[in-house]
Amino acid sequence: MADVTERILALLATLQSGRAFSGEELVVRLGVSPRTLRRDVDRLRGYGYPVETRPGPGGHYRLVAGTAMPPLVLDDDEAVATLLGLATLAATGSAAEGSVDEAATRAYGKVDHYLPKRLRHRAAQLRASLETGASPAPSVSADVLSSLAEAIQRRHAVAFDYTGRDGSATSRRAEPYRHVHHNLRWYLLAWDLGRDDWRVFRLDRVTGLRTSTGTFAPRPLPAGSALDYLRQGIARDRERVVLTLQAPLPAVADAFKHQEVELLALDERRTRAVLTLDTWQWLLLSLAFLDAGFTVEEPPAFRDAVRAFGARLLGER
């Protein structure tokens, strides 16, 4: 099967060049017999690729150009994963026109048209049986994402208008390096040419994106990855919090599912949790849902604050 797949992909890659090939030319190029070539062409047609054949002297094989995307060659699990991924992305954001989540909503409704016929019924069944809870998040323009991806790959500087957290508007010029998707937000890691330093920008606050034609020399990333750098920035004004909880790791993971937390199973009944928080109050809801004993190992100020809150609940002074 691996040899067949490899042959089919090689044939498809050759035909996608856009020109016509004689049967003899394809036989030599691909190292197959004429009979095998005909079978592989039939397989491509079965997958939905429109291969035109002209028999006789001067005959050829050619992949017909068209505006419609041919069927995706996915197995059953990949088709399910594709639908689930689109449904999940469509459930985030406000479905603003031109946004990634709005595009996912449209694609979710018609992706089965691009699947092999044998999978279309299963895709329709999955769609009919699936509901996805909304996860409110800022919408990001699909055009901004794709334009930045091209600029990152080609090392083109970009300019854009940016709205800060306080609502102030500034114009920026930057060398883009990475997209980051974290906690339902899209970010751009870039070297800010005006500040002469690394910056992370929220992409839902970027407007008026322009791309230059000149290229820039790459710089070493400021951390092991763009995500590491983003996390360092988020944690800069927060404190490290360490808890020991009298509950198994799966239960703790479920209680803290809305927090960014590192978990370590100490044994079957105890779990250590490490978080970075700016205030102790963020602990309360997760701990209340866990309904288990716990110890705030550090920092002392958080431990004292939680102890004082417990005393207030008991009516003590």
PDB file of C-alpha atoms in Angstrom:
ATOM      1  CA  MET A   1       0.000   0.000   0.000  1.00  0.00           C
ATOM      2  CA  ALA A   2       2.857   2.387   0.780  1.00  0.00           C
ATOM      3  CA  ASP A   3       4.259   1.824  -2.751  1.00  0.00           C
ATOM      4  CA  VAL A   4       0.856   2.531  -4.313  1.00  0.00           C
ATOM      5  CA  THR A   5       0.444   5.721  -2.272  1.00  0.00           C
ATOM      6  CA  GLU A   6       3.936   6.846  -3.181  1.00  0.00           C
ATOM      7  CA  ARG A   7       3.248   6.224  -6.885  1.00  0.00           C
ATOM      8  CA  ILE A   8      -0.064   8.088  -6.783  1.00  0.00           C
ATOM      9  CA  LEU A   9       1.498  11.106  -5.058  1.00  0.00           C
ATOM     10  CA  ALA A  10       4.371  11.143  -7.557  1.00  0.00           C
ATOM     11  CA  LEU A  11       1.917  10.993 -10.474  1.00  0.00           C
ATOM     12  CA  LEU A  12      -0.226  13.751  -8.965  1.00  0.00           C
ATOM     13  CA  ALA A  13       2.805  15.983  -8.337  1.00  0.00           C
ATOM     14  CA  THR A  14       3.898  15.513 -11.968  1.00  0.00           C
ATOM     15  CA  LEU A  15       0.478  16.284 -13.432  1.00  0.00           C
ATOM     16  CA  GLN A  16       0.019  19.325 -11.183  1.00  0.00           C
ATOM     17  CA  SER A  17       2.776  21.061 -13.137  1.00  0.00           C
ATOM     18  CA  GLY A  18      -0.033  21.969 -15.544  1.00  0.00           C
ATOM     19  CA  ARG A  19       1.377  20.654 -18.799  1.00  0.00           C
ATOM     20  CA  ALA A  20       0.413  17.573 -20.810  1.00  0.00           C
ATOM     21  CA  PHE A  21       2.512  14.382 -20.676  1.00  0.00           C
ATOM     22  CA  SER A  22       2.563  11.507 -23.128  1.00  0.00           C
ATOM     23  CA  GLY A  23       2.065   8.021 -21.730  1.00  0.00           C
ATOM     24  CA  GLU A  24       5.628   7.089 -22.673  1.00  0.00           C
ATOM     25  CA  GLU A  25       6.999  10.126 -20.860  1.00  0.00           C
ATOM     26  CA  LEU A  26       5.119   9.306 -17.667  1.00  0.00           C
ATOM     27  CA  VAL A  27       6.167   5.648 -17.807  1.00  0.00           C
ATOM     28  CA  VAL A  28       9.832   6.641 -17.981  1.00  0.00           C
ATOM     29  CA  ARG A  29       9.549   9.468 -15.434  1.00  0.00           C
ATOM     30  CA  LEU A  30       7.715   7.357 -12.852  1.00  0.00           C
ATOM     31  CA  GLY A  31       9.391   4.022 -13.567  1.00  0.00           C
ATOM     32  CA  VAL A  32       6.148   2.070 -14.027  1.00  0.00           C
ATOM     33  CA  SER A  33       4.586  -0.055 -16.752  1.00  0.00           C
ATOM     34  CA  PRO A  34       1.918   1.355 -19.113  1.00  0.00           C
ATOM     35  CA  ARG A  35      -0.682  -0.859 -17.423  1.00  0.00           C
ATOM     36  CA  THR A  36       0.259   0.432 -13.941  1.00  0.00           C
ATOM     37  CA  LEU A  37       0.110   4.013 -15.222  1.00  0.00           C
ATOM     38  CA  ARG A  38      -3.431   3.499 -16.502  1.00  0.00           C
ATOM     39  CA  ARG A  39      -4.515   1.985 -13.167  1.00  0.00           C
ATOM     40  CA  ASP A  40      -2.976   4.881 -11.214  1.00  0.00           C
ATOM     41  CA  VAL A  41      -4.693   7.432 -13.458  1.00  0.00           C
ATOM     42  CA  ASP A  42      -7.989   5.657 -12.776  1.00  0.00           C
ATOM     43  CA  ARG A  43      -7.259   5.843  -9.039  1.00  0.00           C
ATOM     44  CA  LEU A  44      -6.700   9.607  -9.277  1.00  0.00           C
ATOM     45  CA  ARG A  45     -10.007   9.968 -11.076  1.00  0.00           C
ATOM     46  CA  GLY A  46     -11.641   7.906  -8.336  1.00  0.00           C
ATOM     47  CA  TYR A  47     -10.313  10.426  -5.786  1.00  0.00           C
ATOM     48  CA  GLY A  48     -11.965  13.186  -7.815  1.00  0.00           C
ATOM     49  CA  TYR A  49      -8.968  14.585  -9.707  1.00  0.00           C
ATOM     50  CA  PRO A  50     -10.048  15.390 -13.308  1.00  0.00           C
ATOM     51  CA  VAL A  51      -7.338  13.739 -15.420  1.00  0.00           C
ATOM     52  CA  GLU A  52      -7.897  14.281 -19.126  1.00  0.00           C
ATOM     53  CA  THR A  53      -6.716  11.553 -21.520  1.00  0.00           C
ATOM     54  CA  ARG A  54      -6.235  11.922 -25.264  1.00  0.00           C
ATOM     55  CA  PRO A  55      -5.518   8.521 -26.891  1.00  0.00           C
ATOM     56  CA  GLY A  56      -3.682   7.779 -30.126  1.00  0.00           C
ATOM     57  CA  PRO A  57      -0.701   9.472 -31.768  1.00  0.00           C
ATOM     58  CA  GLY A  58       0.097  12.739 -30.003  1.00  0.00           C
ATOM     59  CA  GLY A  59      -2.027  11.604 -27.072  1.00  0.00           C
ATOM     60  CA  HIS A  60      -1.412  12.779 -23.538  1.00  0.00           C
ATOM     61  CA  TYR A  61      -2.464  12.858 -19.899  1.00  0.00           C
ATOM     62  CA  ARG A  62      -3.256  16.225 -18.335  1.00  0.00           C
ATOM     63  CA  LEU A  63      -4.752  17.411 -15.057  1.00  0.00           C
ATOM     64  CA  VAL A  64      -7.636  19.678 -16.010  1.00  0.00           C
ATOM     65  CA  ALA A  65      -7.374  23.142 -14.499  1.00  0.00           C
ATOM     66  CA  GLY A  66     -10.453  24.348 -12.660  1.00  0.00           C
ATOM     67  CA  THR A  67     -11.721  26.608  -9.942  1.00  0.00           C
ATOM     68  CA  ALA A  68     -12.963  23.840  -7.631  1.00  0.00           C
ATOM     69  CA  MET A  69     -10.663  22.105  -5.200  1.00  0.00           C
ATOM     70  CA  PRO A  70     -10.517  18.333  -5.842  1.00  0.00           C
ATOM     71  CA  PRO A  71     -11.586  15.947  -3.083  1.00  0.00           C
ATOM     72  CA  LEU A  72      -9.268  15.716  -0.109  1.00  0.00           C
ATOM     73  CA  VAL A  73      -7.577  12.356   0.241  1.00  0.00           C
ATOM     74  CA  LEU A  74      -8.378  11.717   3.911  1.00  0.00           C
ATOM     75  CA  ASP A  75      -8.911   8.525   5.814  1.00  0.00           C
ATOM     76  CA  ASP A  76     -11.891   8.154   8.168  1.00  0.00           C
ATOM     77  CA  ASP A  77     -10.132   9.442  11.291  1.00  0.00           C
ATOM     78  CA  GLU A  78      -8.635  12.414   9.445  1.00  0.00           C
ATOM     79  CA  ALA A  79     -12.069  13.387   8.123  1.00  0.00           C
ATOM     80  CA  VAL A  80     -13.527  13.288  11.646  1.00  0.00           C
ATOM     81  CA  ALA A  81     -10.593  15.323  13.011  1.00  0.00           C
ATOM     82  CA  THR A  82     -11.040  17.915  10.238  1.00  0.00           C
ATOM     83  CA  LEU A  83     -14.723  18.407  11.043  1.00  0.00           C
ATOM     84  CA  LEU A  84     -14.095  18.581  14.789  1.00  0.00           C
ATOM     85  CA  GLY A  85     -11.283  21.089  14.287  1.00  0.00           C
ATOM     86  CA  LEU A  86     -13.489  23.335  12.139  1.00  0.00           C
ATOM     87  CA  ALA A  87     -16.367  23.058  14.610  1.00  0.00           C
ATOM     88  CA  THR A  88     -14.087  24.002  17.512  1.00  0.00           C
ATOM     89  CA  LEU A  89     -12.605  26.991  15.675  1.00  0.00           C
ATOM     90  CA  ALA A  90     -16.048  28.121  14.529  1.00  0.00           C
ATOM     91  CA  ALA A  91     -17.204  28.187  18.170  1.00  0.00           C
ATOM     92  CA  THR A  92     -14.624  30.852  19.087  1.00  0.00           C
ATOM     93  CA  GLY A  93     -14.891  34.527  18.271  1.00  0.00           C
ATOM     94  CA  SER A  94     -17.818  36.631  17.135  1.00  0.00           C
ATOM     95  CA  ALA A  95     -18.047  35.319  13.543  1.00  0.00           C
ATOM     96  CA  ALA A  96     -17.200  38.789  12.222  1.00  0.00           C
ATOM     97  CA  GLU A  97     -17.056  38.989   8.435  1.00  0.00           C
ATOM     98  CA  GLY A  98     -13.607  37.981   7.167  1.00  0.00           C
ATOM     99  CA  SER A  99     -12.549  36.411  10.458  1.00  0.00           C
ATOM    100  CA  VAL A 100     -10.977  32.999  10.881  1.00  0.00           C
ATOM    101  CA  ASP A 101     -13.917  31.741  12.947  1.00  0.00           C
ATOM    102  CA  GLU A 102     -16.406  32.946  10.314  1.00  0.00           C
ATOM    103  CA  ALA A 103     -14.404  31.168   7.605  1.00  0.00           C
ATOM    104  CA  ALA A 104     -14.377  28.012   9.738  1.00  0.00           C
ATOM    105  CA  THR A 105     -18.156  28.222  10.054  1.00  0.00           C
ATOM    106  CA  ARG A 106     -18.518  28.379   6.269  1.00  0.00           C
ATOM    107  CA  ALA A 107     -15.998  25.600   5.677  1.00  0.00           C
ATOM    108  CA  TYR A 108     -17.669  23.377   8.281  1.00  0.00           C
ATOM    109  CA  GLY A 109     -20.896  23.529   6.314  1.00  0.00           C
ATOM    110  CA  LYS A 110     -19.409  22.384   3.028  1.00  0.00           C
ATOM    111  CA  VAL A 111     -16.185  20.482   3.667  1.00  0.00           C
ATOM    112  CA  ASP A 112     -17.874  17.161   2.951  1.00  0.00           C
ATOM    113  CA  HIS A 113     -18.182  18.221  -0.714  1.00  0.00           C
ATOM    114  CA  TYR A 114     -14.388  17.870  -0.901  1.00  0.00           C
ATOM    115  CA  LEU A 115     -14.246  14.455   0.734  1.00  0.00           C
ATOM    116  CA  PRO A 116     -14.223  11.140  -1.126  1.00  0.00           C
ATOM    117  CA  LYS A 117     -17.745   9.830  -1.665  1.00  0.00           C
ATOM    118  CA  ARG A 118     -17.300   6.996   0.822  1.00  0.00           C
ATOM    119  CA  LEU A 119     -16.751   9.528   3.654  1.00  0.00           C
ATOM    120  CA  ARG A 120     -19.454  12.065   2.841  1.00  0.00           C
ATOM    121  CA  HIS A 121     -22.246  10.156   4.582  1.00  0.00           C
ATOM    122  CA  ARG A 122     -20.153   9.762   7.728  1.00  0.00           C
ATOM    123  CA  ALA A 123     -19.295  13.470   7.688  1.00  0.00           C
ATOM    124  CA  ALA A 124     -22.985  14.338   7.374  1.00  0.00           C
ATOM    125  CA  GLN A 125     -23.820  12.056  10.317  1.00  0.00           C
ATOM    126  CA  LEU A 126     -21.154  13.688  12.473  1.00  0.00           C
ATOM    127  CA  ARG A 127     -22.367  17.185  11.622  1.00  0.00           C
ATOM    128  CA  ALA A 128     -25.972  16.276  12.407  1.00  0.00           C
ATOM    129  CA  SER A 129     -25.026  14.828  15.802  1.00  0.00           C
ATOM    130  CA  LEU A 130     -22.550  17.496  16.974  1.00  0.00           C
ATOM    131  CA  GLU A 131     -23.126  20.589  19.093  1.00  0.00           C
ATOM    132  CA  THR A 132     -20.282  22.866  20.191  1.00  0.00           C
ATOM    133  CA  GLY A 133     -20.399  25.256  23.123  1.00  0.00           C
ATOM    134  CA  ALA A 134     -19.375  28.823  22.340  1.00  0.00           C
ATOM    135  CA  SER A 135     -16.022  30.027  23.696  1.00  0.00           C
ATOM    136  CA  PRO A 136     -16.117  33.835  23.519  1.00  0.00           C
ATOM    137  CA  ALA A 137     -12.885  35.232  22.107  1.00  0.00           C
ATOM    138  CA  PRO A 138     -11.854  38.165  19.913  1.00  0.00           C
ATOM    139  CA  SER A 139     -12.135  37.479  16.198  1.00  0.00           C
ATOM    140  CA  VAL A 140      -9.018  37.727  14.036  1.00  0.00           C
ATOM    141  CA  SER A 141      -8.968  38.479  10.324  1.00  0.00           C
ATOM    142  CA  ALA A 142      -8.095  35.497   8.165  1.00  0.00           C
ATOM    143  CA  ASP A 143      -6.422  37.920   5.744  1.00  0.00           C
ATOM    144  CA  VAL A 144      -4.201  39.323   8.524  1.00  0.00           C
ATOM    145  CA  LEU A 145      -3.128  35.826   9.531  1.00  0.00           C
ATOM    146  CA  SER A 146      -2.335  34.722   5.996  1.00  0.00           C
ATOM    147  CA  SER A 147      -0.574  37.983   5.105  1.00  0.00           C
ATOM    148  CA  LEU A 148       1.591  37.779   8.214  1.00  0.00           C
ATOM    149  CA  ALA A 149       2.380  34.126   7.491  1.00  0.00           C
ATOM    150  CA  GLU A 150       3.667  35.142   4.061  1.00  0.00           C
ATOM    151  CA  ALA A 151       5.664  38.023   5.541  1.00  0.00           C
ATOM    152  CA  ILE A 152       7.200  35.706   8.162  1.00  0.00           C
ATOM    153  CA  GLN A 153       8.164  33.134   5.550  1.00  0.00           C
ATOM    154  CA  ARG A 154       9.629  35.725   3.153  1.00  0.00           C
ATOM    155  CA  ARG A 155      11.175  37.891   5.927  1.00  0.00           C
ATOM    156  CA  HIS A 156       9.327  41.023   4.872  1.00  0.00           C
ATOM    157  CA  ALA A 157       8.869  43.832   7.389  1.00  0.00           C
ATOM    158  CA  VAL A 158       5.307  44.936   8.096  1.00  0.00           C
ATOM    159  CA  ALA A 159       3.570  48.122   9.212  1.00  0.00           C
ATOM    160  CA  PHE A 160       0.222  48.348  10.983  1.00  0.00           C
ATOM    161  CA  ASP A 161      -1.931  50.358  13.345  1.00  0.00           C
ATOM    162  CA  TYR A 162      -2.167  48.946  16.855  1.00  0.00           C
ATOM    163  CA  THR A 163      -4.614  49.570  19.684  1.00  0.00           C
ATOM    164  CA  GLY A 164      -3.068  49.049  23.113  1.00  0.00           C
ATOM    165  CA  ARG A 165      -4.702  47.668  26.221  1.00  0.00           C
ATOM    166  CA  ASP A 166      -5.552  51.196  27.370  1.00  0.00           C
ATOM    167  CA  GLY A 167      -7.183  52.052  24.033  1.00  0.00           C
ATOM    168  CA  SER A 168      -4.332  54.200  22.752  1.00  0.00           C
ATOM    169  CA  ALA A 169      -3.589  53.912  19.004  1.00  0.00           C
ATOM    170  CA  THR A 170      -0.053  53.778  17.600  1.00  0.00           C
ATOM    171  CA  SER A 171       1.557  53.054  14.238  1.00  0.00           C
ATOM    172  CA  ARG A 172       4.124  50.252  14.263  1.00  0.00           C
ATOM    173  CA  ARG A 173       6.813  48.915  11.934  1.00  0.00           C
ATOM    174  CA  ALA A 174       8.080  45.454  12.786  1.00  0.00           C
ATOM    175  CA  GLU A 175       9.911  42.365  11.591  1.00  0.00           C
ATOM    176  CA  PRO A 176       7.452  39.466  12.103  1.00  0.00           C
ATOM    177  CA  TYR A 177       8.712  36.087  13.359  1.00  0.00           C
ATOM    178  CA  ARG A 178       5.941  33.860  14.732  1.00  0.00           C
ATOM    179  CA  HIS A 179       2.195  33.488  15.147  1.00  0.00           C
ATOM    180  CA  VAL A 180       1.154  32.193  18.566  1.00  0.00           C
ATOM    181  CA  HIS A 181      -2.278  30.840  19.509  1.00  0.00           C
ATOM    182  CA  HIS A 182      -2.650  30.755  23.283  1.00  0.00           C
ATOM    183  CA  ASN A 183      -5.726  30.726  25.534  1.00  0.00           C
ATOM    184  CA  LEU A 184      -8.095  31.574  22.643  1.00  0.00           C
ATOM    185  CA  ARG A 185      -5.996  34.573  21.616  1.00  0.00           C
ATOM    186  CA  TRP A 186      -3.811  35.110  18.524  1.00  0.00           C
ATOM    187  CA  TYR A 187      -0.476  36.890  18.999  1.00  0.00           C
ATOM    188  CA  LEU A 188       2.422  38.034  16.825  1.00  0.00           C
ATOM    189  CA  LEU A 189       6.011  37.909  18.047  1.00  0.00           C
ATOM    190  CA  ALA A 190       7.968  40.592  16.201  1.00  0.00           C
ATOM    191  CA  TRP A 191      10.998  42.848  16.451  1.00  0.00           C
ATOM    192  CA  ASP A 192       9.562  46.368  16.864  1.00  0.00           C
ATOM    193  CA  LEU A 193      11.685  48.655  14.677  1.00  0.00           C
ATOM    194  CA  GLY A 194      10.452  51.772  16.468  1.00  0.00           C
ATOM    195  CA  ARG A 195      11.231  50.440  19.976  1.00  0.00           C
ATOM    196  CA  ASP A 196      14.311  48.470  18.871  1.00  0.00           C
ATOM    197  CA  ASP A 197      13.172  45.507  20.956  1.00  0.00           C
ATOM    198  CA  TRP A 198      11.008  42.379  20.907  1.00  0.00           C
ATOM    199  CA  ARG A 199       7.283  42.874  21.272  1.00  0.00           C
ATOM    200  CA  VAL A 200       4.192  40.649  21.344  1.00  0.00           C
ATOM    201  CA  PHE A 201       1.081  42.040  19.642  1.00  0.00           C
ATOM    202  CA  ARG A 202      -2.519  40.872  19.993  1.00  0.00           C
ATOM    203  CA  LEU A 203      -3.691  40.250  16.425  1.00  0.00           C
ATOM    204  CA  ASP A 204      -7.294  41.249  17.135  1.00  0.00           C
ATOM    205  CA  ARG A 205      -5.906  44.752  17.830  1.00  0.00           C
ATOM    206  CA  VAL A 206      -4.025  44.981  14.514  1.00  0.00           C
ATOM    207  CA  THR A 207      -5.541  46.964  11.616  1.00  0.00           C
ATOM    208  CA  GLY A 208      -4.285  48.418   8.358  1.00  0.00           C
ATOM    209  CA  LEU A 209      -1.600  45.798   7.824  1.00  0.00           C
ATOM    210  CA  ARG A 210       0.919  46.638   5.085  1.00  0.00           C
ATOM    211  CA  THR A 211       3.791  44.481   3.890  1.00  0.00           C
ATOM    212  CA  SER A 212       7.077  45.826   2.530  1.00  0.00           C
ATOM    213  CA  THR A 213       9.016  44.318  -0.365  1.00  0.00           C
ATOM    214  CA  GLY A 214      12.460  44.449   1.263  1.00  0.00           C
ATOM    215  CA  THR A 215      13.777  41.567   3.356  1.00  0.00           C
ATOM    216  CA  PHE A 216      15.370  41.576   6.808  1.00  0.00           C
ATOM    217  CA  ALA A 217      18.151  39.502   8.319  1.00  0.00           C
ATOM    218  CA  PRO A 218      16.793  37.010  10.880  1.00  0.00           C
ATOM    219  CA  ARG A 219      17.531  37.496  14.581  1.00  0.00           C
ATOM    220  CA  PRO A 220      17.761  34.770  17.256  1.00  0.00           C
ATOM    221  CA  LEU A 221      14.470  34.380  19.110  1.00  0.00           C
ATOM    222  CA  PRO A 222      14.463  35.926  22.606  1.00  0.00           C
ATOM    223  CA  ALA A 223      13.462  32.590  24.188  1.00  0.00           C
ATOM    224  CA  GLY A 224      13.336  28.916  23.329  1.00  0.00           C
ATOM    225  CA  SER A 225      10.100  29.536  21.413  1.00  0.00           C
ATOM    226  CA  ALA A 226       7.649  32.351  20.790  1.00  0.00           C
ATOM    227  CA  LEU A 227       5.216  30.683  23.192  1.00  0.00           C
ATOM    228  CA  ASP A 228       7.874  30.623  25.922  1.00  0.00           C
ATOM    229  CA  TYR A 229       8.473  34.349  25.431  1.00  0.00           C
ATOM    230  CA  LEU A 230       4.740  35.082  25.547  1.00  0.00           C
ATOM    231  CA  ARG A 231       4.354  33.095  28.759  1.00  0.00           C
ATOM    232  CA  GLN A 232       7.287  34.909  30.332  1.00  0.00           C
ATOM    233  CA  GLY A 233       5.635  38.225  29.543  1.00  0.00           C
ATOM    234  CA  ILE A 234       2.264  37.124  30.921  1.00  0.00           C
ATOM    235  CA  ALA A 235       3.913  35.881  34.120  1.00  0.00           C
ATOM    236  CA  ARG A 236       6.141  38.951  34.582  1.00  0.00           C
ATOM    237  CA  ASP A 237       3.738  40.715  36.974  1.00  0.00           C
ATOM    238  CA  ARG A 238       2.469  37.542  38.593  1.00  0.00           C
ATOM    239  CA  GLU A 239       3.605  35.363  41.452  1.00  0.00           C
ATOM    240  CA  ARG A 240       4.446  31.681  41.411  1.00  0.00           C
ATOM    241  CA  VAL A 241       1.877  29.740  43.422  1.00  0.00           C
ATOM    242  CA  VAL A 242       2.470  26.164  44.595  1.00  0.00           C
ATOM    243  CA  LEU A 243      -0.354  24.027  45.985  1.00  0.00           C
ATOM    244  CA  THR A 244      -0.488  20.503  47.379  1.00  0.00           C
ATOM    245  CA  LEU A 245      -3.973  19.087  46.864  1.00  0.00           C
ATOM    246  CA  GLN A 246      -5.493  15.995  48.441  1.00  0.00           C
ATOM    247  CA  ALA A 247      -6.954  14.735  45.173  1.00  0.00           C
ATOM    248  CA  PRO A 248      -5.793  12.626  42.202  1.00  0.00           C
ATOM    249  CA  LEU A 249      -4.329  14.405  39.191  1.00  0.00           C
ATOM    250  CA  PRO A 250      -7.333  13.920  36.829  1.00  0.00           C
ATOM    251  CA  ALA A 251      -9.671  15.563  39.358  1.00  0.00           C
ATOM    252  CA  VAL A 252      -7.294  18.493  39.847  1.00  0.00           C
ATOM    253  CA  ALA A 253      -6.863  18.912  36.082  1.00  0.00           C
ATOM    254  CA  ASP A 254     -10.642  19.120  35.665  1.00  0.00           C
ATOM    255  CA  ALA A 255     -11.025  21.675  38.479  1.00  0.00           C
ATOM    256  CA  PHE A 256      -8.250  23.886  37.061  1.00  0.00           C
ATOM    257  CA  LYS A 257      -9.219  23.445  33.394  1.00  0.00           C
ATOM    258  CA  HIS A 258      -9.535  27.204  32.899  1.00  0.00           C
ATOM    259  CA  GLN A 259      -6.125  27.949  34.434  1.00  0.00           C
ATOM    260  CA  GLU A 260      -2.667  27.509  32.971  1.00  0.00           C
ATOM    261  CA  VAL A 261      -1.230  25.064  35.481  1.00  0.00           C
ATOM    262  CA  GLU A 262       1.581  22.524  35.762  1.00  0.00           C
ATOM    263  CA  LEU A 263       0.509  19.337  37.560  1.00  0.00           C
ATOM    264  CA  LEU A 264       2.564  16.593  39.148  1.00  0.00           C
ATOM    265  CA  ALA A 265       1.090  13.457  40.714  1.00  0.00           C
ATOM    266  CA  LEU A 266       2.787  12.967  44.108  1.00  0.00           C
ATOM    267  CA  ASP A 267       0.946   9.676  44.563  1.00  0.00           C
ATOM    268  CA  GLU A 268      -2.478   8.239  43.725  1.00  0.00           C
ATOM    269  CA  ARG A 269      -4.271  10.669  46.056  1.00  0.00           C
ATOM    270  CA  ARG A 270      -2.104  13.808  46.075  1.00  0.00           C
ATOM    271  CA  THR A 271      -1.197  16.304  43.360  1.00  0.00           C
ATOM    272  CA  ARG A 272       1.124  19.297  43.221  1.00  0.00           C
ATOM    273  CA  ALA A 273      -0.049  22.288  41.183  1.00  0.00           C
ATOM    274  CA  VAL A 274       2.099  25.228  40.090  1.00  0.00           C
ATOM    275  CA  LEU A 275       0.476  28.387  38.703  1.00  0.00           C
ATOM    276  CA  THR A 276       1.369  32.024  38.099  1.00  0.00           C
ATOM    277  CA  LEU A 277      -1.318  34.402  39.391  1.00  0.00           C
ATOM    278  CA  ASP A 278      -1.636  38.108  40.069  1.00  0.00           C
ATOM    279  CA  THR A 279      -4.114  37.678  42.930  1.00  0.00           C
ATOM    280  CA  TRP A 280      -5.071  34.893  45.320  1.00  0.00           C
ATOM    281  CA  GLN A 281      -8.785  35.243  44.491  1.00  0.00           C
ATOM    282  CA  TRP A 282      -8.232  33.333  41.224  1.00  0.00           C
ATOM    283  CA  LEU A 283      -7.708  30.188  43.292  1.00  0.00           C
ATOM    284  CA  LEU A 284     -11.074  30.198  44.991  1.00  0.00           C
ATOM    285  CA  LEU A 285     -13.437  28.944  42.303  1.00  0.00           C
ATOM    286  CA  SER A 286     -11.171  26.065  41.227  1.00  0.00           C
ATOM    287  CA  LEU A 287     -10.604  24.990  44.830  1.00  0.00           C
ATOM    288  CA  ALA A 288     -14.325  25.192  45.581  1.00  0.00           C
ATOM    289  CA  PHE A 289     -15.170  22.902  42.656  1.00  0.00           C
ATOM    290  CA  LEU A 290     -12.436  20.452  43.648  1.00  0.00           C
ATOM    291  CA  ASP A 291     -13.917  19.917  47.130  1.00  0.00           C
ATOM    292  CA  ALA A 292     -10.677  18.512  48.583  1.00  0.00           C
ATOM    293  CA  GLY A 293      -8.117  19.457  51.181  1.00  0.00           C
ATOM    294  CA  PHE A 294      -5.215  21.623  50.058  1.00  0.00           C
ATOM    295  CA  THR A 295      -2.121  23.440  51.288  1.00  0.00           C
ATOM    296  CA  VAL A 296      -0.777  26.678  49.827  1.00  0.00           C
ATOM    297  CA  GLU A 297       2.960  25.986  49.912  1.00  0.00           C
ATOM    298  CA  GLU A 298       3.971  29.367  48.495  1.00  0.00           C
ATOM    299  CA  PRO A 299       3.897  32.318  48.478  1.00  0.00           C
ATOM    300  CA  PRO A 300       3.231  33.080  52.165  1.00  0.00           C
ATOM    301  CA  ALA A 301       1.092  36.121  51.289  1.00  0.00           C
ATOM    302  CA  PHE A 302      -1.336  33.936  49.309  1.00  0.00           C
ATOM    303  CA  ARG A 303      -1.434  31.366  52.116  1.00  0.00           C
ATOM    304  CA  ASP A 304      -2.270  34.079  54.680  1.00  0.00           C
ATOM    305  CA  ALA A 305      -4.925  35.607  52.408  1.00  0.00           C
ATOM    306  CA  VAL A 306      -6.679  32.257  51.853  1.00  0.00           C
ATOM    307  CA  ARG A 307      -6.544  31.509  55.596  1.00  0.00           C
ATOM    308  CA  ALA A 308      -8.100  34.907  56.365  1.00  0.00           C
ATOM    309  CA  PHE A 309     -10.817  34.296  53.752  1.00  0.00           C
ATOM    310  CA  GLY A 310     -11.630  30.952  55.352  1.00  0.00           C
ATOM    311  CA  ALA A 311     -11.946  32.648  58.703  1.00  0.00           C
ATOM    312  CA  ARG A 312     -14.390  35.181  57.237  1.00  0.00           C
ATOM    313  CA  LEU A 313     -16.508  32.346  55.846  1.00  0.00           C
ATOM    314  CA  LEU A 314     -16.661  30.853  59.338  1.00  0.00           C
ATOM    315  CA  GLY A 315     -17.661  34.201  60.836  1.00  0.00           C
ATOM    316  CA  GLU A 316     -14.390  34.500  62.708  1.00  0.00           C
ATOM    317  CA  ARG A 317     -12.419  37.719  63.124  1.00  0.00           C
TER     318      ARG A 317
END
